[in-house]
């Protein structure tokens, strides 16, 4: 470490005849430059500590980030494995249910024809038939979900009037609304919306959305289907006046097998594939789903599908009938 250096300079002078003056002493002190002062070395040490500390901090932070990423990846892989196991389980169970379901449906159909003049029996047999049909749709949905995951499901486009399509879906739900003391209404100002879409997949989408709305509503609640066209887009909303969805659950309702961690939440039970499956089918039509909800007010699930076509003479002539494929 540099410090001040002290020098003494003794000076004497003489004249031409050799006489010398008394010796004079001059003290000289040479100070080091600033970068060699003790303070400078202290600053150097502090800067070195700061640099080393910063480097160490970022090394630890980087390691921690890598660890968290690895942990998240492990958790995601585990969730995928669990979901795949659940789907396999549902698929295996559904295979086992197919045979007894067909054995139920056939006798019900025969009894329905035999007792077609008995109104009371006919009504009860119709209930059994409808529920068997619903179970069959749920079983098919599980198999379809597997096919969608494996990218094996293909689109089968056809042209049809959307209002007539909705009219084929709602009768069973009107019956369900009547028996559960709820109200189902369909609202639209346009009855001539022609769409080109996969009819079977649209049926699965809206059956799931309506089933979800009925599941999470109580007596005297109202479920509303509203649809309009905006240029080439079909906008459909399914709104209910039920309990609503918690803010923590809302971003996750389209995730497969999602179960709310809140016991009091309405989404703490259920199979967890209906809305996820609907989302995949909507995306296959290059559309998207959105959910809006408020606790105590209700929930709205909106579907936007770019499937609207211009009405043609052929469409008008075939109105009320199944239209030909595109």
Tab-separated table of N, CA, C and O in Angstrom, residues 151-225:
chain	number	residue	atom	x	y	z
A	151	UNK	N	-54.951	-36.898	-32.270
A	151	UNK	CA	-55.111	-36.241	-33.575
A	151	UNK	C	-55.662	-37.190	-34.641
A	151	UNK	O	-55.254	-37.156	-35.811
A	152	UNK	N	-56.585	-38.048	-34.227
A	152	UNK	CA	-57.180	-39.018	-35.146
A	152	UNK	C	-58.596	-38.629	-35.577
A	152	UNK	O	-59.172	-39.281	-36.452
A	153	UNK	N	-59.145	-37.588	-34.963
A	153	UNK	CA	-60.514	-37.193	-35.295
A	153	UNK	C	-60.506	-36.249	-36.492
A	153	UNK	O	-59.760	-35.272	-36.517
A	154	UNK	N	-61.323	-36.545	-37.476
A	154	UNK	CA	-61.400	-35.744	-38.692
A	154	UNK	C	-62.689	-34.936	-38.711
A	154	UNK	O	-63.669	-35.277	-38.049
A	155	UNK	N	-62.676	-33.870	-39.487
A	155	UNK	CA	-63.847	-33.012	-39.618
A	155	UNK	C	-64.742	-33.507	-40.758
A	155	UNK	O	-64.260	-33.972	-41.791
A	156	UNK	N	-66.051	-33.403	-40.537
A	156	UNK	CA	-67.032	-33.798	-41.551
A	156	UNK	C	-67.979	-32.617	-41.750
A	156	UNK	O	-69.011	-32.505	-41.086
A	157	UNK	N	-67.628	-31.711	-42.655
A	157	UNK	CA	-68.382	-30.470	-42.833
A	157	UNK	C	-69.665	-30.705	-43.628
A	157	UNK	O	-69.712	-31.515	-44.551
A	158	UNK	N	-70.701	-29.953	-43.248
A	158	UNK	CA	-71.951	-29.924	-44.005
A	158	UNK	C	-72.595	-28.560	-43.808
A	158	UNK	O	-72.235	-27.812	-42.889
A	159	UNK	N	-73.533	-28.227	-44.680
A	159	UNK	CA	-74.249	-26.932	-44.580
A	159	UNK	C	-75.614	-27.162	-43.937
A	159	UNK	O	-76.311	-28.115	-44.275
A	160	UNK	N	-75.974	-26.286	-43.024
A	160	UNK	CA	-77.291	-26.382	-42.388
A	160	UNK	C	-77.631	-25.058	-41.720
A	160	UNK	O	-76.766	-24.218	-41.468
A	161	UNK	N	-78.924	-24.886	-41.448
A	161	UNK	CA	-79.390	-23.703	-40.723
A	161	UNK	C	-79.147	-23.915	-39.231
A	161	UNK	O	-79.565	-24.933	-38.674
A	162	UNK	N	-78.509	-22.932	-38.614
A	162	UNK	CA	-78.124	-23.113	-37.221
A	162	UNK	C	-79.341	-23.134	-36.292
A	162	UNK	O	-79.353	-23.884	-35.310
A	163	UNK	N	-80.370	-22.340	-36.592
A	163	UNK	CA	-81.544	-22.321	-35.701
A	163	UNK	C	-82.258	-23.673	-35.709
A	163	UNK	O	-82.738	-24.147	-34.671
A	164	UNK	N	-82.290	-24.342	-36.890
A	164	UNK	CA	-82.899	-25.673	-36.958
A	164	UNK	C	-82.046	-26.690	-36.206
A	164	UNK	O	-82.572	-27.618	-35.576
A	165	UNK	N	-80.736	-26.496	-36.269
A	165	UNK	CA	-79.834	-27.371	-35.526
A	165	UNK	C	-80.082	-27.253	-34.019
A	165	UNK	O	-80.174	-28.270	-33.311
A	166	UNK	N	-80.217	-26.022	-33.540
A	166	UNK	CA	-80.473	-25.800	-32.104
A	166	UNK	C	-81.806	-26.418	-31.694
A	166	UNK	O	-81.947	-26.987	-30.601
A	167	UNK	N	-82.795	-26.325	-32.583
A	167	UNK	CA	-84.127	-26.877	-32.273
A	167	UNK	C	-84.092	-28.394	-32.085
A	167	UNK	O	-84.959	-28.949	-31.407
A	168	UNK	N	-83.104	-29.060	-32.689
A	168	UNK	CA	-82.995	-30.518	-32.508
A	168	UNK	C	-82.331	-30.877	-31.186
A	168	UNK	O	-82.439	-32.015	-30.718
A	169	UNK	N	-81.624	-29.911	-30.571
A	169	UNK	CA	-80.893	-30.170	-29.327
A	169	UNK	C	-81.731	-29.880	-28.088
A	169	UNK	O	-81.691	-30.625	-27.101
A	170	UNK	N	-82.500	-28.788	-28.129
A	170	UNK	CA	-83.126	-28.282	-26.900
A	170	UNK	C	-84.300	-29.092	-26.350
A	170	UNK	O	-84.603	-28.953	-25.153
A	171	UNK	N	-85.028	-29.934	-27.141
A	171	UNK	CA	-86.192	-30.616	-26.545
A	171	UNK	C	-85.877	-31.414	-25.283
A	171	UNK	O	-86.610	-31.331	-24.287
A	172	UNK	N	-84.799	-32.197	-25.289
A	172	UNK	CA	-84.436	-32.959	-24.091
A	172	UNK	C	-84.119	-32.042	-22.926
A	172	UNK	O	-84.444	-32.342	-21.778
A	173	UNK	N	-83.502	-30.905	-23.223
A	173	UNK	CA	-83.164	-29.966	-22.150
A	173	UNK	C	-84.399	-29.214	-21.657
A	173	UNK	O	-84.470	-28.833	-20.487
A	174	UNK	N	-85.388	-29.000	-22.554
A	174	UNK	CA	-86.665	-28.422	-22.100
A	174	UNK	C	-87.331	-29.367	-21.097
A	174	UNK	O	-87.892	-28.928	-20.081
A	175	UNK	N	-87.271	-30.653	-21.405
A	175	UNK	CA	-87.843	-31.655	-20.504
A	175	UNK	C	-87.099	-31.643	-19.173
A	175	UNK	O	-87.705	-31.699	-18.097
A	176	UNK	N	-85.770	-31.561	-19.235
A	176	UNK	CA	-84.968	-31.507	-18.010
A	176	UNK	C	-85.283	-30.250	-17.220
A	176	UNK	O	-85.384	-30.289	-15.986
A	177	UNK	N	-85.451	-29.128	-17.916
A	177	UNK	CA	-85.779	-27.862	-17.241
A	177	UNK	C	-87.135	-27.964	-16.537
A	177	UNK	O	-87.291	-27.503	-15.404
A	178	UNK	N	-88.096	-28.592	-17.210
A	178	UNK	CA	-89.433	-28.748	-16.612
A	178	UNK	C	-89.371	-29.574	-15.333
A	178	UNK	O	-89.985	-29.222	-14.325
A	179	UNK	N	-88.615	-30.653	-15.359
A	179	UNK	CA	-88.547	-31.537	-14.198
A	179	UNK	C	-87.689	-30.985	-13.060
A	179	UNK	O	-87.846	-31.394	-11.910
A	180	UNK	N	-86.770	-30.086	-13.371
A	180	UNK	CA	-85.908	-29.502	-12.328
A	180	UNK	C	-86.331	-28.084	-11.969
A	180	UNK	O	-85.609	-27.375	-11.267
A	181	UNK	N	-87.510	-27.665	-12.456
A	181	UNK	CA	-88.077	-26.348	-12.137
A	181	UNK	C	-87.143	-25.210	-12.551
A	181	UNK	O	-86.954	-24.242	-11.820
A	182	UNK	N	-86.576	-25.361	-13.731
A	182	UNK	CA	-85.742	-24.307	-14.307
A	182	UNK	C	-86.379	-23.839	-15.606
A	182	UNK	O	-87.367	-24.418	-16.064
A	183	UNK	N	-85.795	-22.810	-16.201
A	183	UNK	CA	-86.351	-22.295	-17.458
A	183	UNK	C	-85.248	-22.201	-18.498
A	183	UNK	O	-84.175	-21.657	-18.243
A	184	UNK	N	-85.527	-22.765	-19.671
A	184	UNK	CA	-84.579	-22.724	-20.782
A	184	UNK	C	-85.201	-21.898	-21.901
A	184	UNK	O	-86.336	-22.127	-22.300
A	185	UNK	N	-84.436	-20.920	-22.397
A	185	UNK	CA	-84.951	-20.087	-23.486
A	185	UNK	C	-83.885	-19.906	-24.562
A	185	UNK	O	-82.680	-19.882	-24.281
A	186	UNK	N	-84.362	-19.805	-25.803
A	186	UNK	CA	-83.489	-19.603	-26.959
A	186	UNK	C	-83.828	-18.256	-27.564
A	186	UNK	O	-84.994	-17.978	-27.861
A	187	UNK	N	-82.809	-17.408	-27.737
A	187	UNK	CA	-83.024	-16.051	-28.244
A	187	UNK	C	-82.170	-15.835	-29.485
A	187	UNK	O	-80.953	-16.071	-29.469
A	188	UNK	N	-82.819	-15.379	-30.567
A	188	UNK	CA	-82.084	-14.996	-31.773
A	188	UNK	C	-82.997	-14.171	-32.660
A	188	UNK	O	-84.190	-14.465	-32.783
A	189	UNK	N	-82.412	-13.124	-33.253
A	189	UNK	CA	-83.176	-12.282	-34.173
A	189	UNK	C	-83.066	-12.772	-35.612
A	189	UNK	O	-83.776	-12.303	-36.488
A	190	UNK	N	-82.149	-13.697	-35.840
A	190	UNK	CA	-81.893	-14.176	-37.205
A	190	UNK	C	-82.134	-15.680	-37.269
A	190	UNK	O	-81.464	-16.456	-36.599
A	191	UNK	N	-83.104	-16.088	-38.062
A	191	UNK	CA	-83.414	-17.520	-38.193
A	191	UNK	C	-82.875	-18.093	-39.495
A	191	UNK	O	-83.182	-19.222	-39.846
A	192	UNK	N	-82.080	-17.311	-40.221
A	192	UNK	CA	-81.566	-17.770	-41.509
A	192	UNK	C	-80.038	-17.795	-41.526
A	192	UNK	O	-79.414	-17.435	-42.519
A	193	UNK	N	-79.443	-18.209	-40.426
A	193	UNK	CA	-77.983	-18.296	-40.356
A	193	UNK	C	-77.551	-19.658	-40.898
A	193	UNK	O	-77.830	-20.696	-40.293
A	194	UNK	N	-76.897	-19.649	-42.029
A	194	UNK	CA	-76.384	-20.881	-42.632
A	194	UNK	C	-74.933	-21.050	-42.212
A	194	UNK	O	-74.127	-20.124	-42.312
A	195	UNK	N	-74.609	-22.232	-41.730
A	195	UNK	CA	-73.232	-22.498	-41.309
A	195	UNK	C	-72.689	-23.708	-42.053
A	195	UNK	O	-73.441	-24.576	-42.501
A	196	UNK	N	-71.374	-23.738	-42.193
A	196	UNK	CA	-70.686	-24.904	-42.727
A	196	UNK	C	-69.788	-25.421	-41.619
A	196	UNK	O	-68.758	-24.810	-41.304
A	197	UNK	N	-70.190	-26.514	-40.997
A	197	UNK	CA	-69.478	-27.023	-39.826
A	197	UNK	C	-69.712	-28.517	-39.698
A	197	UNK	O	-70.490	-29.111	-40.450
A	198	UNK	N	-69.021	-29.108	-38.737
A	198	UNK	CA	-69.226	-30.520	-38.422
A	198	UNK	C	-70.407	-30.601	-37.452
A	198	UNK	O	-70.287	-30.267	-36.279
A	199	UNK	N	-71.550	-31.033	-37.959
A	199	UNK	CA	-72.786	-31.026	-37.176
A	199	UNK	C	-72.664	-31.872	-35.903
A	199	UNK	O	-73.103	-31.461	-34.825
A	200	UNK	N	-72.059	-33.044	-36.031
A	200	UNK	CA	-71.932	-33.946	-34.884
A	200	UNK	C	-71.086	-33.306	-33.786
A	200	UNK	O	-71.428	-33.385	-32.603
A	201	UNK	N	-69.997	-32.632	-34.177
A	201	UNK	CA	-69.125	-32.010	-33.181
A	201	UNK	C	-69.798	-30.802	-32.540
A	201	UNK	O	-69.644	-30.551	-31.331
A	202	UNK	N	-70.557	-30.036	-33.329
A	202	UNK	CA	-71.305	-28.913	-32.751
A	202	UNK	C	-72.331	-29.412	-31.736
A	202	UNK	O	-72.552	-28.791	-30.689
A	203	UNK	N	-72.954	-30.543	-32.042
A	203	UNK	CA	-73.924	-31.117	-31.110
A	203	UNK	C	-73.246	-31.484	-29.788
A	203	UNK	O	-73.789	-31.227	-28.707
A	204	UNK	N	-72.061	-32.059	-29.871
A	204	UNK	CA	-71.327	-32.409	-28.656
A	204	UNK	C	-70.952	-31.155	-27.870
A	204	UNK	O	-71.028	-31.121	-26.628
A	205	UNK	N	-70.547	-30.103	-28.587
A	205	UNK	CA	-70.156	-28.851	-27.918
A	205	UNK	C	-71.317	-28.284	-27.114
A	205	UNK	O	-71.197	-28.009	-25.918
A	206	UNK	N	-72.473	-28.125	-27.771
A	206	UNK	CA	-73.580	-27.435	-27.105
A	206	UNK	C	-74.305	-28.342	-26.111
A	206	UNK	O	-74.889	-27.850	-25.143
A	207	UNK	N	-74.267	-29.638	-26.331
A	207	UNK	CA	-74.784	-30.547	-25.299
A	207	UNK	C	-73.966	-30.419	-24.017
A	207	UNK	O	-74.510	-30.402	-22.916
A	208	UNK	N	-72.642	-30.311	-24.164
A	208	UNK	CA	-71.777	-30.153	-22.998
A	208	UNK	C	-72.014	-28.820	-22.299
A	208	UNK	O	-72.083	-28.757	-21.071
A	209	UNK	N	-72.117	-27.747	-23.078
A	209	UNK	CA	-72.318	-26.424	-22.477
A	209	UNK	C	-73.659	-26.344	-21.751
A	209	UNK	O	-73.751	-25.785	-20.650
A	210	UNK	N	-74.706	-26.920	-22.357
A	210	UNK	CA	-76.024	-26.903	-21.712
A	210	UNK	C	-76.042	-27.808	-20.486
A	210	UNK	O	-76.602	-27.451	-19.445
A	211	UNK	N	-75.423	-28.984	-20.590
A	211	UNK	CA	-75.358	-29.890	-19.437
A	211	UNK	C	-74.629	-29.226	-18.282
A	211	UNK	O	-75.030	-29.352	-17.115
A	212	UNK	N	-73.555	-28.501	-18.606
A	212	UNK	CA	-72.787	-27.797	-17.580
A	212	UNK	C	-73.639	-26.719	-16.915
A	212	UNK	O	-73.614	-26.546	-15.690
A	213	UNK	N	-74.414	-25.994	-17.725
A	213	UNK	CA	-75.274	-24.939	-17.184
A	213	UNK	C	-76.350	-25.519	-16.269
A	213	UNK	O	-76.626	-24.970	-15.195
A	214	UNK	N	-76.954	-26.635	-16.673
A	214	UNK	CA	-77.982	-27.262	-15.832
A	214	UNK	C	-77.380	-27.829	-14.554
A	214	UNK	O	-78.012	-27.819	-13.500
A	215	UNK	N	-76.148	-28.327	-14.658
A	215	UNK	CA	-75.506	-28.950	-13.504
A	215	UNK	C	-75.263	-27.950	-12.382
A	215	UNK	O	-75.379	-28.277	-11.199
A	216	UNK	N	-74.916	-26.709	-12.755
A	216	UNK	CA	-74.517	-25.735	-11.746
A	216	UNK	C	-75.569	-24.647	-11.541
A	216	UNK	O	-75.249	-23.498	-11.227
A	217	UNK	N	-76.836	-24.989	-11.757
A	217	UNK	CA	-77.940	-24.082	-11.457
A	217	UNK	C	-78.941	-24.798	-10.566
A	217	UNK	O	-78.956	-26.024	-10.469
A	218	UNK	N	-79.782	-24.000	-9.911
A	218	UNK	CA	-80.790	-24.556	-9.024
A	218	UNK	C	-82.184	-24.261	-9.518
A	218	UNK	O	-82.389	-23.720	-10.614
A	219	UNK	N	-83.172	-24.609	-8.703
A	219	UNK	CA	-84.572	-24.367	-9.060
A	219	UNK	C	-84.809	-22.885	-9.289
A	219	UNK	O	-84.238	-22.033	-8.606
A	220	UNK	N	-85.647	-22.585	-10.287
A	220	UNK	CA	-86.036	-21.221	-10.666
A	220	UNK	C	-84.938	-20.451	-11.398
A	220	UNK	O	-85.138	-19.281	-11.730
A	221	UNK	N	-83.799	-21.071	-11.638
A	221	UNK	CA	-82.766	-20.413	-12.437
A	221	UNK	C	-83.135	-20.459	-13.918
A	221	UNK	O	-83.953	-21.280	-14.342
A	222	UNK	N	-82.506	-19.574	-14.685
A	222	UNK	CA	-82.799	-19.460	-16.122
A	222	UNK	C	-81.529	-19.737	-16.921
A	222	UNK	O	-80.461	-19.205	-16.607
A	223	UNK	N	-81.652	-20.600	-17.929
A	223	UNK	CA	-80.546	-20.871	-18.866
A	223	UNK	C	-80.957	-20.299	-20.215
A	223	UNK	O	-82.046	-20.606	-20.723
A	224	UNK	N	-80.087	-19.464	-20.773
A	224	UNK	CA	-80.412	-18.775	-22.028
A	224	UNK	C	-79.377	-19.094	-23.098
A	224	UNK	O	-78.171	-18.975	-22.865
A	225	UNK	N	-79.877	-19.505	-24.281
A	225	UNK	CA	-79.008	-19.677	-25.453
A	225	UNK	C	-79.288	-18.505	-26.390
A	225	UNK	O	-80.433	-18.284	-26.790
